[in-house]
Amino acid sequence: MSMRGLGDGGAAHVRRRQAEATQRGTEPRQDDASTARPARGFSSTSTFDNKATKPGGRLDGQAPASSLLTENSKDATVNCLDRAADWVSKASPELRGRSELVFLKDTRGGAEGQAGHVVVRQGERVFDPSSGKSYSDMQTYLKEQSQYQEVGSLSANTAAKVFATEPGSAERAQALAQAKLSPGLQQMMLADSTPLDAAVAATAGPEYNVSVPYQKGPVAVELSSSLSKDVKREDGYVTFNVSAEVAATVTGEVELKLARVSASASVGVTGGASMNYEVKMKEEDFAKLERGEIPPPHPLREETIPDGATIEVETGQFAGVTSTLELSGGKSSKVDGALSSTSTETVGTGTSIEVSRTGDLLTVTEGPTEFINQDAALTLGNDWVSASFGSSTSLKEYSLRSARFDLGNDSGKAAYESFSKGGGMPAQDGPGVSNTMRQDKLSWEGAFSKFSLNVEPFPTLESEGVKDATEFVVTHNSDGTKTLTASASFGDADRPELNYTAKYDKDGTLVPGSDSMSLVFDTTDDNARERLVMAFTGDAAKAKAARENDNPLTLTLSASDIQSMQARVGADSNSKLSSLLKDYDNSPASQGLAMLNMAKGLGNEIDVASEYWNLVTTSGGTPLSGTVV
C-alpha cells in the first residue's frame, strides 16, 4: 500500500481514513456456533484424556441454574457461571486485573427468561466463555445476542476470591457483601449456556490422530463437517480457526492435546487449558491437514508451521497456558527505555502475536490486535498508524515488537525457542536474528520521562493545553539508536498539522542535522492547495495537479527556509506571517517556534496558504524557500 508516515502527515491522513479504518478494525468476526464439539473418545494412540474434560450442557443446552452465592465451580455441572469461574481460575493475575464478569438479564418471556448469562469484559472487549467467541465491545455482543440486558458487573479479581469460598457458606456470603454487590445480583440465577452436545449431532466431521514432531504422543484432530465449504479461500490461501486444548510440559513447551478445526472460532473447549487462534495457509497444505497428513499449525512450535503460513493469536488466549507470553506479563516487553508492559496494554484494546513463515525465516510481530488485523507492516516510514488506528478510539500508548528468526541457523532457532517459552523478543539483531524493531506510541505526557528526549518545540506545548493532541512514535533501531516521529494538532479549526522527525544516538542525544519539521495541509479547498504549491514551487503544472486531487500536502521548512521567509517579511511588514515569525521579544523566532506559530496562529489551513501566496506576490514574485509534496 502507498502510505505516509507520521512525519509526512500520518495523523492528518488518519482523519481522512477514520471511517474506513474504524469499520475494518472493529468489525466482528462471525463465528459458527454449529462447529462446537465436546471431547470424545479417541484411538489408543492418542494422549488426550477425555475424563479430564468437564461435560457440556444437556442436549437442550440448559444446565441447572446457579448464582454467585451457590455456584460450585468444581462440580460436574457446567453452566455459563461455571465456565466464567473456570476462566477466572486460569487467567493470570495481570489478565484478571483488567477484566470483569458482566451479568446479563435474559429479557425473553417464559422459561427462557428465568435465568441470565455471564460474560467476561476486558476493557471494552467482550469474551463469552460459554461459546469461546470474542467481540470488540458490549454493543457488538448485544447486537448478536439481543435477548440480553446488562445489569451489573464484578471484577475478575473479586470473583476469584468469591469462587475460592465454599458455595452457600457464610464465607461466600461475606465475600459477596465485601464486594458491595446488590442482593439481587448476588442471588441472580444464571444458566444460559451453549448447547454443546446438541451441536455434536449436527456437525460430526472427520477425526484422526496425527503425530507431532516435538511431542511424544499424537494430537487428536476434529474437523468440522462443513469445513471445506465454509472456510475463507483467497489467492491460493485458506483461512480457518483452531480451538486447541493444550498442556504445558515441565520444560516449558506447550503441547497440543486436542485440536478442533473449523471455519470460525469453535466453541466447547472446556477441558484443561485452551486457546483459539487463526491460521492462514496454502491450499495444498490445507488439503494435507484435511487428510490427516500434517498436524494443525501451532503458534509456539515452528516445526508445525508450513512455508507461507501465518498464525494470529490474541495474547489473552495464553491465559492458563503460559502467562509469560502475555504482553502484560512483563517478560516479553521490558527492555531498557521501553514502555512497561502494563502501559502498552491499552484498556479496551486486545494485543496479539502474529507468526508467519517464509522458507526458514520466521517473522514474529506482537502488539495491538487492530494493527495485526490491518496487515500493516512494522516498517519506519509506512503509514501504519493511519492504516491501523484511524478510529474514534485513539490508542494513546502501546508498543509494537518485531523480529525475524532464521530457523536454518542454530542460534536463530534457539532464539525463537526462547521466545516461545516466554524469554521475550530479541532487542537487537544477532546470529540468526534480523529485522528487530520496536515502535512505541506515546502521548505527550509520557514521551519525555520515558525516553529522556528533549524534543523541541514540543516542550513548549504544555501551556497551550494541547498535550492530548500530541503523539510520539519512537522506533528503536537494532543498533541502539532511536528514530522519532511526532505530530501535533491544535484546536477544533482546520489548522495545518505540525510534524517532526529526528534521530537520537544510544544516549538519547539528538544526532546533529537529523531533524526535520513540516506542516501538513489536509484541506480540500482547490484555491488553497493551488496557492500553497505555487508559493513554494512557482510551477503552474504542479499547482494544477494539486488542485485536481485532495491528497494531503506536506510543507517541509528547514531553519534556513524560515530565516529566508523572515527576511522576505521584513521588520515592518503588514503580512499576517510577521508576528508568527517573531519571538516574544520581537526578535526572529527559531525554526521550532516559527513552525509552532504557523501551525496554530492563524484561523485555518486556507488562511495560512493564502498568506504564503500573498507574501510571494508582494515581495517580487520569487517562490518561497521550502519543499512541498
XYZ file of C-alpha atoms in Angstrom:
629
model
C 0.000 0.000 0.000
C 1.142 3.547 -0.649
C 1.099 5.348 2.679
C 2.579 8.205 4.663
C 4.427 8.132 7.970
C 3.705 10.401 10.890
C 6.496 12.645 9.780
C 4.702 13.027 6.439
C 1.329 13.820 7.833
C 0.196 10.472 9.166
C -2.216 11.850 11.744
C -3.788 14.189 9.201
C -4.208 11.236 6.897
C -5.831 9.374 9.777
C -8.745 11.787 9.779
C -9.416 11.014 6.118
C -9.451 7.266 6.655
C -11.201 7.279 10.002
C -14.490 5.779 8.895
C -12.822 3.104 6.752
C -10.309 2.034 9.408
C -12.911 2.110 12.176
C -15.153 -0.240 10.261
C -12.302 -2.564 9.380
C -10.679 -2.517 12.801
C -13.836 -3.191 14.823
C -15.898 -5.354 12.542
C -16.514 -8.572 14.481
C -15.694 -11.930 13.022
C -18.739 -14.061 12.564
C -18.400 -17.310 14.468
C -20.246 -20.513 13.666
C -21.594 -21.982 16.869
C -22.514 -25.121 14.981
C -18.853 -26.143 14.850
C -18.884 -26.895 18.577
C -17.927 -30.387 19.649
C -17.194 -31.837 23.081
C -14.366 -34.143 23.942
C -14.939 -37.654 22.624
C -13.131 -40.982 22.780
C -10.109 -41.468 20.539
C -7.923 -44.334 19.427
C -5.405 -45.824 21.798
C -2.602 -43.854 20.181
C -3.995 -40.552 21.445
C -2.639 -38.982 24.625
C -5.822 -36.966 25.103
C -7.664 -37.847 28.335
C -11.326 -37.103 27.862
C -12.003 -37.833 31.510
C -10.284 -34.569 32.366
C -12.832 -32.615 30.377
C -15.898 -31.310 32.124
C -19.123 -32.414 30.455
C -21.058 -29.860 28.495
C -24.700 -28.934 28.937
C -27.596 -31.329 28.390
C -28.938 -31.951 24.900
C -31.233 -28.986 25.334
C -28.194 -26.857 26.184
C -29.603 -25.806 29.566
C -27.594 -26.763 32.665
C -29.109 -26.258 36.133
C -29.044 -22.615 37.166
C -26.812 -21.300 39.934
C -25.970 -17.935 41.460
C -22.855 -16.289 42.795
C -23.942 -17.447 46.221
C -24.492 -21.099 45.274
C -22.174 -21.809 42.291
C -19.825 -24.741 42.824
C -17.182 -24.405 40.097
C -15.725 -27.813 40.933
C -18.827 -29.954 40.441
C -19.750 -31.857 37.278
C -22.471 -29.418 36.204
C -21.472 -26.825 33.615
C -23.419 -23.626 33.030
C -22.268 -20.170 31.977
C -21.271 -19.140 35.511
C -19.195 -22.302 35.874
C -17.388 -21.551 32.608
C -16.752 -17.979 33.763
C -15.342 -19.335 37.033
C -13.070 -21.670 35.040
C -11.836 -18.705 33.013
C -11.108 -16.706 36.168
C -9.161 -19.600 37.708
C -6.963 -19.990 34.603
C -6.345 -16.299 33.930
C -3.048 -14.764 35.009
C -3.159 -12.100 37.763
C -2.400 -9.438 35.152
C -5.284 -10.540 32.934
C -7.691 -10.762 35.855
C -6.633 -7.296 36.960
C -8.041 -5.702 33.814
C -11.120 -7.924 33.472
C -14.591 -8.193 34.963
C -17.571 -10.532 34.847
C -20.648 -8.889 33.354
C -24.097 -10.181 34.302
C -26.844 -10.147 31.699
C -30.579 -10.398 32.235
C -32.480 -12.565 29.746
C -35.415 -10.420 28.614
C -37.277 -13.246 26.899
C -40.524 -14.465 28.417
C -41.382 -17.851 29.835
C -38.805 -20.416 30.912
C -36.099 -18.948 28.672
C -36.061 -15.696 30.588
C -35.868 -17.184 34.062
C -32.058 -17.399 34.121
C -29.465 -14.924 32.890
C -25.987 -15.142 31.416
C -22.449 -14.019 32.313
C -19.561 -12.946 30.055
C -16.050 -11.548 30.560
C -15.167 -7.955 29.661
C -11.540 -6.844 29.249
C -11.610 -3.073 28.842
C -14.135 -2.755 26.022
C -13.589 -6.204 24.552
C -16.084 -8.942 25.457
C -15.368 -12.687 25.643
C -18.116 -15.282 26.108
C -16.551 -18.297 27.891
C -19.582 -20.397 27.022
C -19.171 -20.020 23.273
C -15.476 -19.152 23.005
C -16.361 -16.109 20.894
C -14.837 -12.632 21.250
C -16.431 -9.278 20.432
C -14.957 -5.797 20.041
C -17.332 -4.333 22.622
C -20.546 -4.952 24.541
C -22.632 -3.158 21.929
C -21.452 -5.636 19.281
C -22.164 -8.568 21.574
C -25.683 -7.364 22.401
C -26.395 -6.777 18.730
C -25.864 -10.510 18.159
C -27.420 -11.583 21.484
C -30.301 -9.111 21.602
C -32.175 -11.045 24.305
C -29.726 -9.826 26.944
C -29.523 -6.648 29.001
C -26.542 -5.700 31.178
C -27.462 -5.463 34.856
C -24.188 -5.466 36.768
C -20.524 -6.461 36.932
C -17.899 -7.913 39.256
C -14.128 -7.529 38.919
C -12.359 -10.751 37.993
C -10.047 -10.437 40.998
C -13.025 -10.203 43.346
C -14.732 -13.078 41.529
C -11.655 -15.239 42.156
C -11.959 -14.545 45.890
C -15.681 -15.367 45.816
C -15.247 -18.677 43.970
C -12.458 -19.658 46.378
C -15.009 -19.894 49.241
C -17.428 -22.746 49.923
C -20.672 -22.457 47.904
C -23.583 -21.279 50.041
C -21.356 -20.738 53.079
C -21.134 -17.785 55.409
C -17.676 -17.104 53.939
C -19.194 -16.907 50.438
C -21.902 -14.527 51.684
C -19.283 -12.370 53.410
C -17.114 -12.220 50.250
C -20.133 -11.074 48.241
C -21.052 -8.485 50.861
C -17.495 -7.103 50.814
C -17.792 -6.800 47.039
C -20.765 -4.471 47.651
C -22.986 -6.341 45.227
C -26.720 -5.813 45.444
C -28.732 -8.724 46.896
C -30.419 -9.095 43.532
C -27.099 -9.621 41.743
C -25.822 -11.986 44.448
C -28.883 -14.202 44.021
C -29.395 -13.783 40.264
C -29.876 -17.211 38.686
C -27.544 -17.916 35.766
C -27.746 -20.873 33.425
C -27.810 -19.751 29.789
C -25.248 -21.889 28.003
C -24.257 -23.045 24.554
C -25.892 -26.435 23.740
C -22.611 -28.193 23.083
C -23.941 -31.753 22.997
C -26.793 -30.759 20.725
C -24.281 -29.428 18.234
C -22.477 -32.744 18.020
C -25.236 -34.477 16.089
C -25.366 -31.684 13.531
C -21.640 -31.199 12.944
C -19.942 -34.579 13.287
C -16.968 -34.474 10.959
C -13.737 -36.385 10.348
C -11.475 -37.279 13.267
C -7.915 -38.538 13.256
C -4.761 -38.750 15.337
C -1.578 -37.317 13.855
C 1.985 -37.290 15.157
C 3.659 -34.001 16.079
C 7.456 -33.613 15.765
C 8.004 -32.004 19.140
C 5.823 -34.178 21.405
C 5.760 -37.871 22.300
C 2.079 -38.619 21.717
C -0.125 -37.622 18.777
C -2.665 -34.809 18.691
C -6.339 -35.688 18.292
C -7.850 -33.608 15.497
C -11.548 -32.968 14.867
C -12.653 -31.295 11.633
C -15.952 -29.516 11.211
C -18.211 -31.387 8.793
C -18.664 -28.214 6.726
C -15.032 -27.113 6.930
C -14.116 -27.331 3.226
C -17.020 -25.233 2.024
C -17.125 -22.736 4.886
C -13.507 -21.621 5.131
C -12.274 -18.407 3.567
C -10.336 -19.021 0.339
C -8.410 -16.234 -1.370
C -5.379 -16.055 -3.686
C -4.412 -19.676 -3.124
C -4.678 -19.467 0.666
C -7.211 -20.839 3.148
C -8.062 -19.089 6.430
C -9.576 -21.068 9.301
C -9.605 -21.288 13.087
C -8.222 -23.757 15.583
C -9.597 -24.302 19.084
C -6.935 -26.262 20.912
C -6.751 -27.995 24.255
C -3.139 -27.828 25.355
C -0.824 -28.838 28.191
C 2.445 -27.273 29.321
C 5.389 -29.604 29.919
C 7.947 -29.298 32.698
C 10.403 -27.856 30.159
C 8.045 -25.012 29.264
C 6.778 -26.376 25.932
C 3.077 -26.246 25.082
C 1.744 -29.495 23.639
C -1.423 -29.880 21.591
C -3.789 -32.495 23.030
C -6.982 -31.891 21.051
C -7.468 -29.513 18.113
C -10.857 -28.631 16.664
C -10.536 -27.136 13.191
C -13.396 -25.042 11.808
C -14.198 -22.096 9.585
C -14.663 -19.848 12.609
C -13.777 -19.887 16.287
C -15.043 -23.184 17.669
C -16.964 -23.481 20.904
C -16.885 -26.137 23.534
C -13.241 -26.262 24.609
C -13.756 -26.955 28.290
C -11.065 -29.375 29.457
C -7.773 -28.081 30.808
C -6.034 -25.069 29.287
C -7.249 -23.979 25.870
C -6.697 -21.305 23.266
C -8.215 -20.201 19.963
C -6.202 -18.831 17.049
C -6.492 -18.097 13.347
C -4.409 -19.809 10.666
C -3.798 -18.845 7.045
C -2.024 -21.436 4.904
C -1.619 -22.504 1.293
C -4.378 -24.566 -0.354
C -2.102 -27.577 -0.768
C -1.134 -27.576 2.917
C -4.764 -27.208 3.958
C -5.575 -30.300 1.886
C -2.846 -32.199 3.765
C -4.386 -31.043 7.051
C -7.795 -32.335 5.979
C -6.297 -35.709 5.037
C -4.560 -36.008 8.388
C -1.069 -35.853 6.919
C 0.075 -32.872 8.993
C -0.990 -31.521 12.409
C -2.693 -28.146 12.847
C -0.069 -25.349 12.978
C 0.844 -24.293 16.495
C 1.850 -20.645 17.144
C 4.659 -21.637 19.511
C 6.163 -24.528 17.564
C 8.000 -23.749 14.336
C 8.010 -27.418 13.261
C 4.260 -27.320 12.691
C 4.142 -24.100 10.644
C 4.226 -24.754 6.865
C 6.026 -22.454 4.445
C 3.862 -19.424 3.674
C 1.574 -19.891 6.681
C 0.584 -17.163 9.137
C -0.882 -17.609 12.620
C -2.554 -14.935 14.736
C -3.462 -15.404 18.390
C -4.622 -12.876 20.964
C -2.328 -12.859 23.969
C -5.313 -13.281 26.291
C -5.633 -16.785 24.844
C -2.400 -17.700 26.600
C -4.140 -17.420 29.983
C -3.787 -20.763 31.710
C -1.246 -21.850 29.079
C 1.828 -19.694 29.559
C 1.321 -16.315 31.192
C 4.874 -15.295 30.350
C 3.818 -14.792 26.736
C 1.197 -12.222 27.599
C 2.476 -8.749 26.780
C 1.029 -7.697 30.111
C 3.096 -10.360 31.842
C 6.221 -8.245 31.641
C 8.921 -10.596 30.381
C 8.358 -10.060 26.664
C 8.210 -6.262 26.655
C 10.503 -4.932 29.355
C 13.571 -3.612 27.587
C 15.750 -0.698 28.642
C 13.967 2.530 27.748
C 10.774 0.757 26.681
C 7.262 1.253 27.838
C 6.366 -1.015 30.703
C 4.189 -3.908 29.628
C 1.192 -2.791 31.643
C 1.096 0.605 29.924
C 1.247 -0.941 26.464
C -1.855 -2.987 27.216
C -4.262 -0.143 26.442
C -7.621 -0.607 28.114
C -10.239 -1.744 25.632
C -7.750 -2.953 23.060
C -6.532 -6.521 22.770
C -2.978 -7.468 21.891
C -1.945 -10.267 19.571
C 1.057 -12.185 18.330
C 1.423 -12.945 14.627
C 3.827 -15.623 13.402
C 4.485 -16.022 9.662
C 6.902 -18.318 7.861
C 8.729 -17.929 4.540
C 11.147 -20.783 3.989
C 13.424 -20.904 7.042
C 12.580 -17.329 8.026
C 10.007 -16.942 10.786
C 8.753 -13.395 11.433
C 7.055 -12.576 14.735
C 5.114 -9.374 15.410
C 3.432 -8.587 18.716
C 1.240 -5.609 19.518
C -2.348 -4.305 19.339
C -4.742 -6.703 17.620
C -6.038 -3.866 15.441
C -2.570 -3.383 13.967
C -2.164 -7.038 13.093
C -5.704 -7.328 11.718
C -4.895 -4.483 9.313
C -1.964 -6.422 7.819
C 0.164 -3.343 8.455
C 3.931 -3.644 8.109
C 6.141 -2.660 11.034
C 8.478 -0.529 8.932
C 9.647 3.002 9.587
C 8.036 5.453 7.173
C 4.924 3.444 6.392
C 1.567 4.849 7.292
C 0.870 2.039 9.741
C -0.677 4.453 12.232
C -3.185 5.611 9.624
C -3.819 2.077 8.430
C -4.428 0.633 11.846
C -5.576 3.270 14.250
C -7.660 5.785 12.346
C -10.563 5.148 14.681
C -12.661 7.178 17.026
C -10.962 5.437 19.955
C -7.388 6.694 19.945
C -4.742 4.392 21.344
C -2.624 6.704 23.461
C 0.189 4.336 24.377
C 1.215 0.979 23.019
C 4.262 -0.960 21.906
C 4.893 -2.964 18.742
C 7.683 -5.523 18.522
C 9.005 -7.474 15.557
C 11.884 -9.845 14.816
C 12.853 -12.339 12.121
C 14.303 -15.706 13.138
C 16.370 -17.834 10.752
C 15.406 -21.409 11.597
C 18.208 -22.687 9.374
C 20.662 -21.145 11.824
C 21.168 -22.858 15.191
C 21.277 -19.515 17.014
C 18.147 -18.273 15.248
C 16.278 -21.472 16.100
C 17.392 -21.228 19.723
C 16.285 -17.576 19.905
C 12.790 -18.474 18.677
C 12.521 -21.378 21.103
C 13.495 -18.986 23.889
C 10.747 -16.589 22.790
C 8.154 -19.397 22.641
C 8.911 -20.281 26.262
C 8.472 -16.699 27.469
C 12.039 -15.483 27.076
C 10.980 -12.335 25.224
C 11.642 -10.835 21.807
C 15.270 -10.102 20.867
C 16.101 -6.434 21.317
C 18.861 -6.331 18.675
C 19.991 -8.199 15.579
C 22.386 -11.069 16.148
C 23.309 -14.528 14.853
C 20.176 -15.950 13.234
C 18.088 -12.921 14.231
C 17.398 -9.899 11.987
C 14.911 -7.099 11.371
C 14.469 -6.479 15.088
C 12.396 -3.402 15.669
C 10.281 -1.858 18.376
C 7.930 1.056 17.878
C 6.321 2.755 20.860
C 3.485 5.235 20.560
C 3.247 7.736 23.396
C 1.110 10.636 24.390
C 2.796 13.995 25.029
C 2.646 13.335 28.775
C 4.690 10.145 28.647
C 7.304 10.807 25.997
C 9.882 12.819 27.859
C 10.006 10.933 31.141
C 10.117 7.536 29.449
C 12.673 8.309 26.797
C 14.520 11.346 28.170
C 14.273 13.069 24.809
C 14.460 16.832 24.528
C 12.110 17.350 21.593
C 11.944 20.999 20.560
C 9.435 22.638 20.118
C 7.092 20.223 21.856
C 8.057 21.019 25.468
C 6.536 24.482 24.886
C 3.115 22.944 24.288
C 2.269 22.356 27.927
C 0.893 25.844 28.426
C -1.124 25.617 25.233
C -3.433 22.910 26.560
C -2.958 20.680 23.522
C -0.900 17.873 25.001
C -3.643 15.305 24.321
C -3.410 16.145 20.618
C 0.306 15.424 20.504
C 1.584 11.936 19.711
C 5.073 10.497 19.503
C 6.236 7.319 17.810
C 9.707 6.147 18.820
C 11.356 3.459 16.701
C 14.151 1.561 18.451
C 16.664 0.558 15.808
C 18.752 -2.599 16.038
C 21.950 -0.556 16.542
C 20.600 1.028 19.723
C 19.687 4.395 18.190
C 16.155 5.788 18.179
C 14.142 7.460 15.431
C 11.272 9.699 16.471
C 8.266 10.981 14.585
C 5.802 13.313 16.264
C 2.612 15.102 15.309
C 0.559 17.826 16.960
C -2.770 19.381 16.028
C -4.361 22.442 17.559
C -7.926 23.280 18.458
C -11.103 22.485 16.555
C -10.299 24.583 13.481
C -8.873 23.005 10.334
C -5.314 24.101 11.021
C -2.161 22.585 9.493
C -0.671 19.755 11.491
C 2.856 20.105 12.852
C 5.164 17.115 12.312
C 8.708 16.450 13.469
C 11.228 13.678 12.766
C 14.658 13.199 14.332
C 17.248 10.561 15.147
C 18.847 10.104 18.564
C 22.037 8.271 19.454
C 22.331 5.471 22.018
C 22.478 8.037 24.830
C 19.288 9.795 23.712
C 21.139 12.801 22.285
C 19.896 14.375 19.062
C 22.054 13.470 16.063
C 23.020 16.843 14.501
C 21.279 17.515 11.193
C 18.899 14.565 11.510
C 15.810 16.529 12.497
C 13.129 17.767 10.100
C 9.944 19.785 10.628
C 6.898 20.038 8.387
C 3.335 21.281 8.192
C 0.665 19.019 6.731
C -2.234 20.636 4.884
C -5.257 18.372 4.572
C -7.542 20.984 3.044
C -9.794 20.151 0.097
C -10.117 23.818 -0.895
C -8.862 23.949 -4.504
C -7.649 27.556 -4.337
C -5.723 26.992 -1.109
C -3.992 23.908 -2.499
C -3.043 25.710 -5.713
C -1.717 28.774 -3.871
C 0.351 26.684 -1.475
C 2.107 24.798 -4.276
C 2.604 27.912 -6.402
C 4.036 29.822 -3.417
C 6.844 27.306 -2.927
C 7.444 25.948 -6.440
C 6.272 28.549 -8.941
C 5.295 25.553 -11.090
C 1.841 26.012 -12.621
C 1.591 22.361 -13.684
C 2.267 21.138 -10.151
C -0.188 23.684 -8.761
C -2.860 22.485 -11.206
C -2.210 18.853 -10.231
C -2.571 19.739 -6.548
C -5.849 21.470 -7.315
C -7.241 18.392 -9.022
C -6.734 15.936 -6.138
C -7.163 16.062 -2.391
C -4.124 14.178 -1.099
C -2.511 15.831 1.941
C 0.252 18.312 1.071
C 3.381 18.311 3.234
C 5.414 21.517 3.515
C 8.935 20.975 4.901
C 10.822 24.063 6.090
C 14.419 23.995 7.319
C 15.941 26.558 9.655
C 17.409 28.404 6.654
C 13.986 28.349 4.939
C 12.480 30.043 7.995
C 15.262 32.630 8.018
C 14.675 33.349 4.332
C 10.943 33.813 4.980
C 11.701 36.150 7.888
C 13.886 38.256 5.581
C 11.105 38.368 2.961
C 8.565 39.523 5.519
C 10.848 42.269 6.898
C 10.673 44.071 10.204
C 7.635 46.245 9.478
C 5.576 44.035 7.176
C 1.790 44.035 7.264
C 1.786 40.327 6.472
C -0.045 38.182 8.982
C 3.023 35.947 8.913
C 5.106 38.693 10.516
C 4.021 38.048 14.103
C 4.271 34.285 13.625
C 7.922 34.558 12.624
C 8.923 36.556 15.718
C 9.806 35.537 19.243
C 8.157 37.071 22.285
C 10.827 39.811 22.471
C 10.218 40.736 18.790
C 13.449 39.018 17.681
C 13.399 36.419 14.844
C 11.825 33.194 16.090
C 13.702 29.897 15.997
C 12.693 27.299 13.444
C 10.718 25.360 16.052
C 8.802 28.332 17.423
C 8.055 29.699 13.952
C 6.677 26.331 12.812
C 4.669 26.022 16.003
C 3.197 29.504 15.490
C 2.270 28.788 11.883
C 0.561 25.545 12.925
C -1.712 27.262 15.430
C -1.509 31.012 14.907
C -3.932 31.659 12.018
C -7.543 30.690 11.534
C -7.140 27.617 9.337
C -5.144 25.981 6.544
C -6.715 28.188 3.879
C -5.574 31.352 5.685
C -2.001 30.081 6.036
C -1.757 29.055 2.363
C -3.166 32.428 1.301
C -0.604 34.303 3.399
C 2.263 32.372 1.779
C 0.960 33.303 -1.676
C 0.381 36.936 -0.656
C 3.989 37.143 0.562
C 5.227 35.906 -2.825
C 3.134 38.442 -4.767
C 4.141 41.372 -2.542
C 7.863 40.603 -2.416
C 8.907 40.227 -6.019
C 7.149 37.054 -7.151
C 10.022 34.649 -6.447
C 8.839 31.367 -4.855
C 9.488 30.901 -1.156
C 12.251 28.620 0.041
C 10.936 25.229 1.149
C 9.696 21.883 -0.177
C 6.062 20.957 -0.740
C 4.958 17.487 -1.877
